[in-house]
Coordinates of C-alpha atoms in Angstrom, one line a residue:
T152 CA 192.6 125.9 195.5
E153 CA 191.2 123.3 198.0
L154 CA 187.7 124.9 197.7
V155 CA 188.0 124.8 193.9
Q156 CA 189.0 121.1 193.9
K157 CA 186.0 120.3 196.2
E158 CA 183.6 122.2 193.9
R159 CA 185.0 120.4 190.9
K160 CA 184.6 117.0 192.6
L161 CA 181.0 117.9 193.6
H162 CA 180.3 119.0 190.1
E163 CA 181.6 115.6 188.8
I164 CA 179.4 113.7 191.2
E165 CA 176.4 115.8 190.2
E166 CA 177.1 115.0 186.5
R167 CA 177.4 111.3 187.2
V168 CA 174.1 111.3 189.1
A169 CA 172.4 113.2 186.4
L170 CA 173.7 110.8 183.7
A171 CA 172.6 107.8 185.7
A172 CA 169.1 109.3 186.2
E173 CA 168.8 110.1 182.6
A174 CA 170.0 106.6 181.5
A175 CA 167.4 105.0 183.8
Q176 CA 164.7 107.4 182.6
L177 CA 164.2 108.6 186.2
G178 CA 162.6 111.9 187.0
A179 CA 163.6 113.5 190.3
W180 CA 161.6 115.9 192.4
E181 CA 161.8 117.6 195.8
L182 CA 159.1 119.1 198.0
D183 CA 160.6 121.7 200.4
M184 CA 158.1 121.7 203.3
T185 CA 159.5 124.8 204.9
R186 CA 158.6 126.9 201.9
S187 CA 156.0 124.7 200.2
D188 CA 158.2 124.8 197.1
V189 CA 158.5 122.0 194.6
W190 CA 161.5 121.5 192.4
V191 CA 161.2 119.0 189.4
S192 CA 163.7 117.8 186.9
D193 CA 163.2 118.0 183.2
K194 CA 162.2 114.3 183.1
V195 CA 159.4 114.9 185.7
R196 CA 158.2 117.9 183.6
E197 CA 158.0 115.5 180.7
L198 CA 156.3 112.7 182.7
F199 CA 153.7 115.1 184.1
Q200 CA 153.6 117.3 181.1
L201 CA 154.4 120.4 183.1
K202 CA 155.5 123.6 181.3
P203 CA 159.3 124.0 181.0
G204 CA 160.9 126.7 183.1
E205 CA 157.9 127.7 185.2
Q206 CA 157.8 127.2 189.0
V207 CA 155.6 124.3 189.9
T208 CA 153.4 124.2 193.0
Y209 CA 152.5 121.0 194.9
A210 CA 148.9 121.6 193.9
E211 CA 149.8 121.7 190.2
F212 CA 152.0 118.6 190.7
Q213 CA 149.2 116.7 192.5
E214 CA 146.6 117.9 189.9
R215 CA 148.2 115.7 187.3
V216 CA 147.7 112.6 189.5
H217 CA 144.7 110.7 188.4
P218 CA 141.7 111.7 190.5
Q219 CA 141.2 108.1 191.8
D220 CA 144.8 108.0 192.9
R221 CA 145.3 111.5 194.4
A222 CA 144.2 110.7 197.9
G223 CA 146.4 107.6 198.1
R224 CA 149.5 109.5 196.8
D225 CA 148.8 112.4 199.1
A226 CA 148.4 110.1 202.1
A227 CA 151.7 108.4 201.2
N228 CA 153.4 111.8 201.1
Q229 CA 151.9 112.8 204.4
K230 CA 152.8 109.5 206.1
A231 CA 156.4 109.8 204.9
I232 CA 156.6 113.3 206.4
E233 CA 155.0 112.4 209.7
T234 CA 157.0 109.2 210.2
R235 CA 160.2 110.7 208.6
G236 CA 160.1 107.6 206.4
G237 CA 159.5 106.9 202.8
Y238 CA 157.2 105.1 200.4
E239 CA 157.1 103.2 197.1
M240 CA 154.0 103.2 195.0
E241 CA 152.5 103.1 191.6
F242 CA 149.8 105.5 190.4
R243 CA 148.3 107.0 187.3
V244 CA 148.7 110.5 186.0
L245 CA 146.0 112.1 183.8
L246 CA 147.7 114.4 181.3
P247 CA 146.1 117.5 179.8
D248 CA 145.4 115.7 176.5
G249 CA 143.5 113.0 178.3
T250 CA 146.2 110.3 178.2
V251 CA 146.6 108.2 181.2
R252 CA 150.1 107.0 182.1
W253 CA 151.3 104.8 185.0
L254 CA 154.2 106.0 187.1
A255 CA 156.2 104.2 189.8
E256 CA 157.5 106.5 192.5
R257 CA 159.8 106.2 195.4
A258 CA 160.3 109.0 198.0
R259 CA 161.8 109.6 201.3
C260 CA 161.7 112.3 203.9
V261 CA 165.0 114.2 204.7
S262 CA 165.5 115.9 208.0
D263 CA 167.6 119.0 208.7
Q264 CA 170.5 119.0 211.3
D265 CA 167.9 119.6 214.1
G266 CA 165.9 116.5 213.1
N267 CA 163.0 118.5 211.6
A268 CA 161.4 116.9 208.5
T269 CA 162.1 119.6 205.9
R270 CA 162.2 117.9 202.5
L271 CA 160.6 115.0 200.6
L272 CA 162.8 113.7 197.9
G273 CA 161.5 111.5 195.2
V274 CA 162.0 109.8 191.8
S275 CA 159.4 108.8 189.3
I276 CA 159.6 106.5 186.2
D277 CA 157.0 105.7 183.5
V278 CA 155.9 102.1 183.9
T279 CA 152.9 102.3 181.5
K280 CA 154.3 99.6 179.1
R281 CA 154.9 97.2 181.9
K282 CA 151.3 97.8 183.3
E283 CA 149.9 97.3 179.8
A284 CA 151.8 94.0 179.5
E285 CA 150.6 92.9 182.9
E286 CA 147.0 93.5 181.9
L287 CA 147.5 91.6 178.6
F288 CA 149.0 88.7 180.6
R289 CA 146.1 88.8 183.1
L290 CA 143.5 88.8 180.2
A291 CA 145.3 85.9 178.5
T292 CA 145.4 84.0 181.7
E293 CA 141.8 84.6 182.4
A294 CA 140.9 83.4 178.9
S295 CA 142.9 80.3 179.2
P296 CA 140.8 77.1 179.1
S297 CA 143.1 75.6 181.7
G298 CA 143.3 76.3 185.4
T299 CA 146.2 78.7 185.8
L300 CA 147.9 80.3 188.8
L301 CA 151.0 82.4 189.3
V302 CA 153.2 82.0 192.3
D303 CA 155.9 84.4 193.5
A304 CA 159.4 83.6 194.7
Q305 CA 158.1 83.0 198.3
G306 CA 155.6 80.4 197.1
R307 CA 152.6 82.8 197.5
I308 CA 149.8 82.8 195.0
V309 CA 149.6 86.1 193.1
L310 CA 147.3 85.4 190.2
V311 CA 144.4 82.9 189.8
N312 CA 142.1 82.5 186.8
A313 CA 138.4 81.5 187.0
H314 CA 139.1 77.9 186.1
M315 CA 141.3 77.5 189.2
E316 CA 138.4 78.7 191.3
E317 CA 136.2 76.1 189.7
L318 CA 138.8 73.3 190.1
F319 CA 139.6 73.9 193.8
G320 CA 136.3 75.6 195.0
Y321 CA 138.0 78.7 196.4
D322 CA 137.3 82.3 195.4
R323 CA 140.4 84.0 194.0
I324 CA 140.3 86.5 196.9
E325 CA 140.8 83.6 199.3
L326 CA 143.8 82.3 197.3
I327 CA 145.7 85.4 196.6
G328 CA 148.5 85.7 199.1
Q329 CA 148.2 82.1 200.3
K330 CA 151.0 79.6 200.1
V331 CA 150.6 77.3 197.0
E332 CA 150.8 74.3 199.4
L333 CA 147.2 75.1 200.3
L334 CA 146.2 73.5 196.9
V335 CA 148.5 70.5 197.3
P336 CA 146.8 67.4 198.8
D337 CA 148.6 66.1 201.9
R338 CA 149.5 62.9 200.3
F339 CA 151.5 64.8 197.6
A340 CA 153.1 67.3 200.0
R341 CA 156.9 66.7 200.5
D342 CA 158.1 65.8 204.0
P343 CA 160.4 68.7 204.9
A344 CA 162.5 66.4 207.1

């Protein structure tokens, strides 16, 4: 009876995790490096437009990744395996009908009891709508007749339009990642004391 109770508890946990993943629209996948097998959830099959019920190989999985993003995603996988770490990235998938979708992915390497890297576990989510909204925002910002910049929570510049380049005499490449204080004249800078 103890074993039955443990199995029931495990099944309940699995159901909760599956429900949470479904609610979040997350697709889960696993690469077993000892057998070169890939397991994918139904959501990943949907995201990558893989046939239901058929075994998926890593090559087939990677084939759906946009050609310009394959090397980067493969390098992230390899680095996670070599360092027994993980990664977080965004990349495009090219579906059989020619549609391009953006996915965000997070993965981590899992070791066996002997410390050998044996599996890479990951989750993927479609972020196409967010990427499209970001692109529209970028285009609107660029078309603005005013100098516009966007600063992150740490005070670093993340977006600059052409008018800001003209106003301050910097190329946007020089500004991206810099503290916004770079653009504030000394006489207007607050004394931190």
